[in-house]
Every structure is written in C-alpha cells, then in structure tokens.
PDB file of C-alpha atoms and ligand atoms in Angstrom:
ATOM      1  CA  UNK A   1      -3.028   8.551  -9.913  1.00  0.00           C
ATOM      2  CA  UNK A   2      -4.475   8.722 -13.795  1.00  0.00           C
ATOM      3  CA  UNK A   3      -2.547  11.668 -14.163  1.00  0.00           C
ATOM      4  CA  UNK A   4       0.443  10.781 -12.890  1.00  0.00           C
ATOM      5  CA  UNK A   5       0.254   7.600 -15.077  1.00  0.00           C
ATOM      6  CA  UNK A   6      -0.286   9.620 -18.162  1.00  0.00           C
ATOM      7  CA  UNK A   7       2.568  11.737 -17.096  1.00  0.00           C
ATOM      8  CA  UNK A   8       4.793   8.933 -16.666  1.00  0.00           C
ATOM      9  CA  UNK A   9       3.837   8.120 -20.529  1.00  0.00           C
ATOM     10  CA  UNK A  10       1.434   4.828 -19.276  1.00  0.00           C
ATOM     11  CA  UNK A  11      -1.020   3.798 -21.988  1.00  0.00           C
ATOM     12  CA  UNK A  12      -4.601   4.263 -19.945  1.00  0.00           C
ATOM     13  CA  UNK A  13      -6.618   0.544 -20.122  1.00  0.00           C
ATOM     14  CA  UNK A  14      -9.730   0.252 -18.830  1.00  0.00           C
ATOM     15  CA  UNK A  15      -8.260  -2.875 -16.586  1.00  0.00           C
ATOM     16  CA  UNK A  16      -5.293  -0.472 -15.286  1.00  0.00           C
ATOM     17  CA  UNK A  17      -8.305   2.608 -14.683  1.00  0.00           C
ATOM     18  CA  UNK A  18     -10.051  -0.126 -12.085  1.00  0.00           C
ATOM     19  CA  UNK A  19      -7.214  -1.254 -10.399  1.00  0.00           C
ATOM     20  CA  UNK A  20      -6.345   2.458 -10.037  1.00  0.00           C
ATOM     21  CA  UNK A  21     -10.506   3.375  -8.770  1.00  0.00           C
ATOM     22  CA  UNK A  22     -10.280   0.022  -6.201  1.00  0.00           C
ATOM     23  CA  UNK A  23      -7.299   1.515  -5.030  1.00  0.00           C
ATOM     24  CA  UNK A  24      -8.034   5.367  -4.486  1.00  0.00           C
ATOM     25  CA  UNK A  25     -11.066   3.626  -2.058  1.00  0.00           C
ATOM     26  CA  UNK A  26      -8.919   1.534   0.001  1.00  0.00           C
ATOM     27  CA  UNK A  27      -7.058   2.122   3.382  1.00  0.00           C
ATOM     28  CA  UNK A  28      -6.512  -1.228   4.109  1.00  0.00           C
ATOM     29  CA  UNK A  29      -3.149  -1.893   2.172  1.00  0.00           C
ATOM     30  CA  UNK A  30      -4.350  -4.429   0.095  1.00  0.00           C
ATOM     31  CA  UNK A  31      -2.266  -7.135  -1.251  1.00  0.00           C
ATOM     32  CA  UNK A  32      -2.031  -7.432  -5.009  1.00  0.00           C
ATOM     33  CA  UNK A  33      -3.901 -11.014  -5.102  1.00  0.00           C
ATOM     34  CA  UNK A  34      -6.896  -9.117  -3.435  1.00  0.00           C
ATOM     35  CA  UNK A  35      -7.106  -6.210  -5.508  1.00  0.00           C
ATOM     36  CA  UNK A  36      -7.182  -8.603  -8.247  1.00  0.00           C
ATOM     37  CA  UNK A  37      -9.972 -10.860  -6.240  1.00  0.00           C
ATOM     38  CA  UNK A  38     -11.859  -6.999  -6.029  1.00  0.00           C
ATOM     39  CA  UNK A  39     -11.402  -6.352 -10.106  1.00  0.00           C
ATOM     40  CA  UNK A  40     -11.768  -9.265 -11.455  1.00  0.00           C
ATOM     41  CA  UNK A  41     -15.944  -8.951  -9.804  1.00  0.00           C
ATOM     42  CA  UNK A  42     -15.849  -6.088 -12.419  1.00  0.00           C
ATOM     43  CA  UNK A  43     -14.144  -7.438 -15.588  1.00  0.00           C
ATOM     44  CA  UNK A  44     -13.448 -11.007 -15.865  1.00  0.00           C
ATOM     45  CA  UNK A  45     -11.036 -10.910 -18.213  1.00  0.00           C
ATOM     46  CA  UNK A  46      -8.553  -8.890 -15.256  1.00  0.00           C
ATOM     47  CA  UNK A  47      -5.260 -11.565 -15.346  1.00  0.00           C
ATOM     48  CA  UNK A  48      -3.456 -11.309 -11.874  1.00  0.00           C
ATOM     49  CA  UNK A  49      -0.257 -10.240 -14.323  1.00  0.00           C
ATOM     50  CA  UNK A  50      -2.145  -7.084 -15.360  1.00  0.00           C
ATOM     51  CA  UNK A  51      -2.882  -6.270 -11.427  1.00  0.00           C
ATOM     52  CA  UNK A  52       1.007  -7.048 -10.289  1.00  0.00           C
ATOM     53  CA  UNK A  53       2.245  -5.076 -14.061  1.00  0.00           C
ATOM     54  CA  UNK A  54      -0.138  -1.742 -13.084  1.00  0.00           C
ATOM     55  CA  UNK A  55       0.988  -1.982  -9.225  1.00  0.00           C
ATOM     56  CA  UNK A  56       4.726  -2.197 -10.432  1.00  0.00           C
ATOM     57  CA  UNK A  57       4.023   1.133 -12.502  1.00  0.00           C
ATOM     58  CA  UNK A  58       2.263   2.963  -9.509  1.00  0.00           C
ATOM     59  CA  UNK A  59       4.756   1.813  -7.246  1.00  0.00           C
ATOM     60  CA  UNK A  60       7.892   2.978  -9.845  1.00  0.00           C
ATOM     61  CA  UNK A  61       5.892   6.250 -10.318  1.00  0.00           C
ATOM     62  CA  UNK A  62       5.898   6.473  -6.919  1.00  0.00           C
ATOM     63  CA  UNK A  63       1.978   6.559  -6.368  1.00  0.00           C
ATOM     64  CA  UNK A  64       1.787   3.360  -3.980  1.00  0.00           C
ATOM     65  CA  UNK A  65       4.742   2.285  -1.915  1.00  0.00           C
ATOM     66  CA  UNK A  66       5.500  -1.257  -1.507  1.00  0.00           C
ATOM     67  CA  UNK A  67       5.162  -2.788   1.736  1.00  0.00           C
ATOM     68  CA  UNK A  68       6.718  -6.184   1.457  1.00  0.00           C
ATOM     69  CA  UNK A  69       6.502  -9.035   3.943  1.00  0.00           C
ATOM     70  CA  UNK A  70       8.790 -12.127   4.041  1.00  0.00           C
ATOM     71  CA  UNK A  71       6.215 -14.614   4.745  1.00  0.00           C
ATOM     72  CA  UNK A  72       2.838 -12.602   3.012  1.00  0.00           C
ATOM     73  CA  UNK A  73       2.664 -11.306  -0.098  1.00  0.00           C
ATOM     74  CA  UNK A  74       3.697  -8.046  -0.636  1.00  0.00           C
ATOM     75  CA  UNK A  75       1.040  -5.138   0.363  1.00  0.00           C
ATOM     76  CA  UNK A  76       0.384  -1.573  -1.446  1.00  0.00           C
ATOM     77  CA  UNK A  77      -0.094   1.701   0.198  1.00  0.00           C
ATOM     78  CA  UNK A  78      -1.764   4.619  -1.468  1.00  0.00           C
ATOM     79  CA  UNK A  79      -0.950   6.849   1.897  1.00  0.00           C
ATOM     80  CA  UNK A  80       1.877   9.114   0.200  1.00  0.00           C
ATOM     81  CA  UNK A  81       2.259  11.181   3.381  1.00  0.00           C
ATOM     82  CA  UNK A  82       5.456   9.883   6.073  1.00  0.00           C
ATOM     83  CA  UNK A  83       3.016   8.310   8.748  1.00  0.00           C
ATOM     84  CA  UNK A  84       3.477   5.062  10.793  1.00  0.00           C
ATOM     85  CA  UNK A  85       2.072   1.408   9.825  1.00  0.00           C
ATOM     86  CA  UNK A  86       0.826  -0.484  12.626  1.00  0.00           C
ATOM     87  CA  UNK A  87       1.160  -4.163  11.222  1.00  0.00           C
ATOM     88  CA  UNK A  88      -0.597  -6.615  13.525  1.00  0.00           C
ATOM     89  CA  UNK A  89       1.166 -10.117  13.391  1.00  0.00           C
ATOM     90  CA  UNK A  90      -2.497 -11.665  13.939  1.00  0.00           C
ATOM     91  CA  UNK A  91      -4.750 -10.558  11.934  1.00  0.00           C
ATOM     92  CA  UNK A  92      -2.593  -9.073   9.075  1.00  0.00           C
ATOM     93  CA  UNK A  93      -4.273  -6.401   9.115  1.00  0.00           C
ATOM     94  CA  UNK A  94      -2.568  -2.754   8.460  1.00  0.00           C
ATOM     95  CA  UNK A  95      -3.402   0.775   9.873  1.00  0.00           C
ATOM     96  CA  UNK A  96      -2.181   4.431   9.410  1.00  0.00           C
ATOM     97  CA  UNK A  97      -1.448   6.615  11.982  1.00  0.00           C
ATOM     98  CA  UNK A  98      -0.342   9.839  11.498  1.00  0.00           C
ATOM     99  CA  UNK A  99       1.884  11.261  14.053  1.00  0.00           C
ATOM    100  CA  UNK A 100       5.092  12.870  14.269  1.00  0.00           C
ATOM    101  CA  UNK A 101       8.328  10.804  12.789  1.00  0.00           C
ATOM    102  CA  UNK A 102      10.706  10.036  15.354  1.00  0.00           C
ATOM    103  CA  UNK A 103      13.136  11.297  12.793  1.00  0.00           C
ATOM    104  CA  UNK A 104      12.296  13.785  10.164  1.00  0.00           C
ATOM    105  CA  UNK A 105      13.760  13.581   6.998  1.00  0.00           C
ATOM    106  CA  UNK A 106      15.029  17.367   6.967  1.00  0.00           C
ATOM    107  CA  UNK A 107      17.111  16.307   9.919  1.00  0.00           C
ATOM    108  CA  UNK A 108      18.244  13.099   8.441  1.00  0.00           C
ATOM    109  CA  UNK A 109      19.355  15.230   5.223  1.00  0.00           C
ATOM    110  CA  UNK A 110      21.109  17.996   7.371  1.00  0.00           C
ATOM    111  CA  UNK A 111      23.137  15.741   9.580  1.00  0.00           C
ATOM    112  CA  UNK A 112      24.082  13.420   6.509  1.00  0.00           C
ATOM    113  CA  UNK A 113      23.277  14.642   3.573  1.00  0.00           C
ATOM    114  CA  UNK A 114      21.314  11.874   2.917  1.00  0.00           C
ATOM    115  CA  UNK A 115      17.910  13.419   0.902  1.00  0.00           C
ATOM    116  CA  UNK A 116      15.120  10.931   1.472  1.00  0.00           C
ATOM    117  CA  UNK A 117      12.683  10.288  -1.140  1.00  0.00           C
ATOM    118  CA  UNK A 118       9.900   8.014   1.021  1.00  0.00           C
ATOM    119  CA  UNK A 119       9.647   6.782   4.711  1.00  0.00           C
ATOM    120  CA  UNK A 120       8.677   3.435   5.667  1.00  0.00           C
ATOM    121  CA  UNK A 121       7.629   3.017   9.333  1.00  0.00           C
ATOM    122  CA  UNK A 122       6.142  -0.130  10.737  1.00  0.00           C
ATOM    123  CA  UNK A 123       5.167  -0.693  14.157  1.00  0.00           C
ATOM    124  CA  UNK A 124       4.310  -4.833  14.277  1.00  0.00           C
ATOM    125  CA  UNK A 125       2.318  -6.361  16.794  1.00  0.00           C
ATOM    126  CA  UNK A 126      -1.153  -6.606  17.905  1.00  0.00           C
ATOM    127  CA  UNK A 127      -4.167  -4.529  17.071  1.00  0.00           C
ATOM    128  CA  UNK A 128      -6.841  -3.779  19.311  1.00  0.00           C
ATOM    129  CA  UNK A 129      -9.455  -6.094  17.678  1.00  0.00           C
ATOM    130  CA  UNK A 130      -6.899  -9.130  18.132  1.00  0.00           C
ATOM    131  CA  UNK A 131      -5.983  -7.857  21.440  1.00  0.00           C
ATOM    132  CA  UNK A 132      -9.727  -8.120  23.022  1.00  0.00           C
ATOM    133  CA  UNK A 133     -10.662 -11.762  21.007  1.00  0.00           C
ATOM    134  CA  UNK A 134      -7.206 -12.847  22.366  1.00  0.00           C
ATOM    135  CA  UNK A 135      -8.782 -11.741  26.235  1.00  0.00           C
ATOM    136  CA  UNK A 136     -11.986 -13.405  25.960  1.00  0.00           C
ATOM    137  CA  UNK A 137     -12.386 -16.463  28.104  1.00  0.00           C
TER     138      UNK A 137
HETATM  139 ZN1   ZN B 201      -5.329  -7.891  14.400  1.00  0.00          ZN
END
C-alpha cells in the first residue's frame, strides 16, 4: 500500500504510514471512525480528517474499496481479490469468503463489452455467531 501511495505521488506522513500498518492487519472491514479510535492509541495528535483524507487516497488508488452502508458509516476493505461479503444485519459484522463469482467479469466484458475494474458482492443477513445467541432460550 506504501508503494502504491508513493506511486500515486502521496507525500508519506507518519499519521498516513499507521493508518496504512492498522489496516494491512485487519480483516474485519473497519469503519473509518474505528481505524481512527485504533491510531489515535498510537499518536494522539491523529484528527479523524487525516483518517477519512488517507482512506479517500487508498480508496482512489484503488488499495481499499469502499463499502458504504445507508444507515452505518461507510466500511473499508483491503481484500483486493473479487470474493463475496457476508454482511450480517445484527452484529455488523463483515466476512470474506472466497468462492467462485456467480458472474465473472471476463464474461460480463465478452457479452457487453463492459470491462470491470472491481466487484462488489454482498450477501446480508445473519452470521453464525448471531444466529446461535438469537437460538438460546
Ligand atoms: Zn452477527
């Protein structure tokens, strides 16, 4: 992700290098408040701005895809390969799962045209951790 920044012609900051590290760690999709709840441990002087400013670069650079909610703030995937987000309505929470694309974008491209640049898949519902507290007497 550093090197893609620098590429992109980003100026390096300390702040933007641990946004970057808490990032490269996480498979969670964190949202952009707690990445900045995560920094900020590390250098107080982190503004929420600087956290939202160095996610909009990753995101235009395309090294974290947006996931955006209408009702929750906006999450950020590091997970650059096409793969499936299982969103549970309950807890909010977000998993990967890597399986075949119902469509790929090869075919999409040869029966329209069309040539896709990133694939956003979301499966909503409930996970399995919901699913068993929601059973219990
Ligand atoms: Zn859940």
């Amino acid at each position: 992700m550093l090197a893609a920044l620098r590429e992109a012609g980003c100026r390096i900051t300390r702040q933007r290098t641990l946004v970057i590290d808490y990032l490269a760690d996480r498979d969670d999709h964190p949202s952009a408040s707690q990445v900045h709840a995560a920094v900020v441990r590390k250098d107080p002087g982190i503004s929420l701005t600087t956290v939202y400013n160095t996610l909009a670069t990753l995101v235009h650079t395309g090294q974290v895809t947006e996931i955006d909610f209408d009702d929750d703030h906006n999450r950020y995937d590091t997970n650059l390969e096409p793969h499936l987000n299982l969103v549970c309505s309950r807890c909010g929470s977000i998993s990967d799962l890597a399986l075949e694309l119902p469509v790929r974008p090869s075919e999409v491209e040869s029966a329209t045209g069309f040539v896709t640049t990133a694939v956003r898949l979301e499966y909503r519902g409930m996970c399995s951790r919901c699913g068993d507290e929601e059973a219990m007497p």
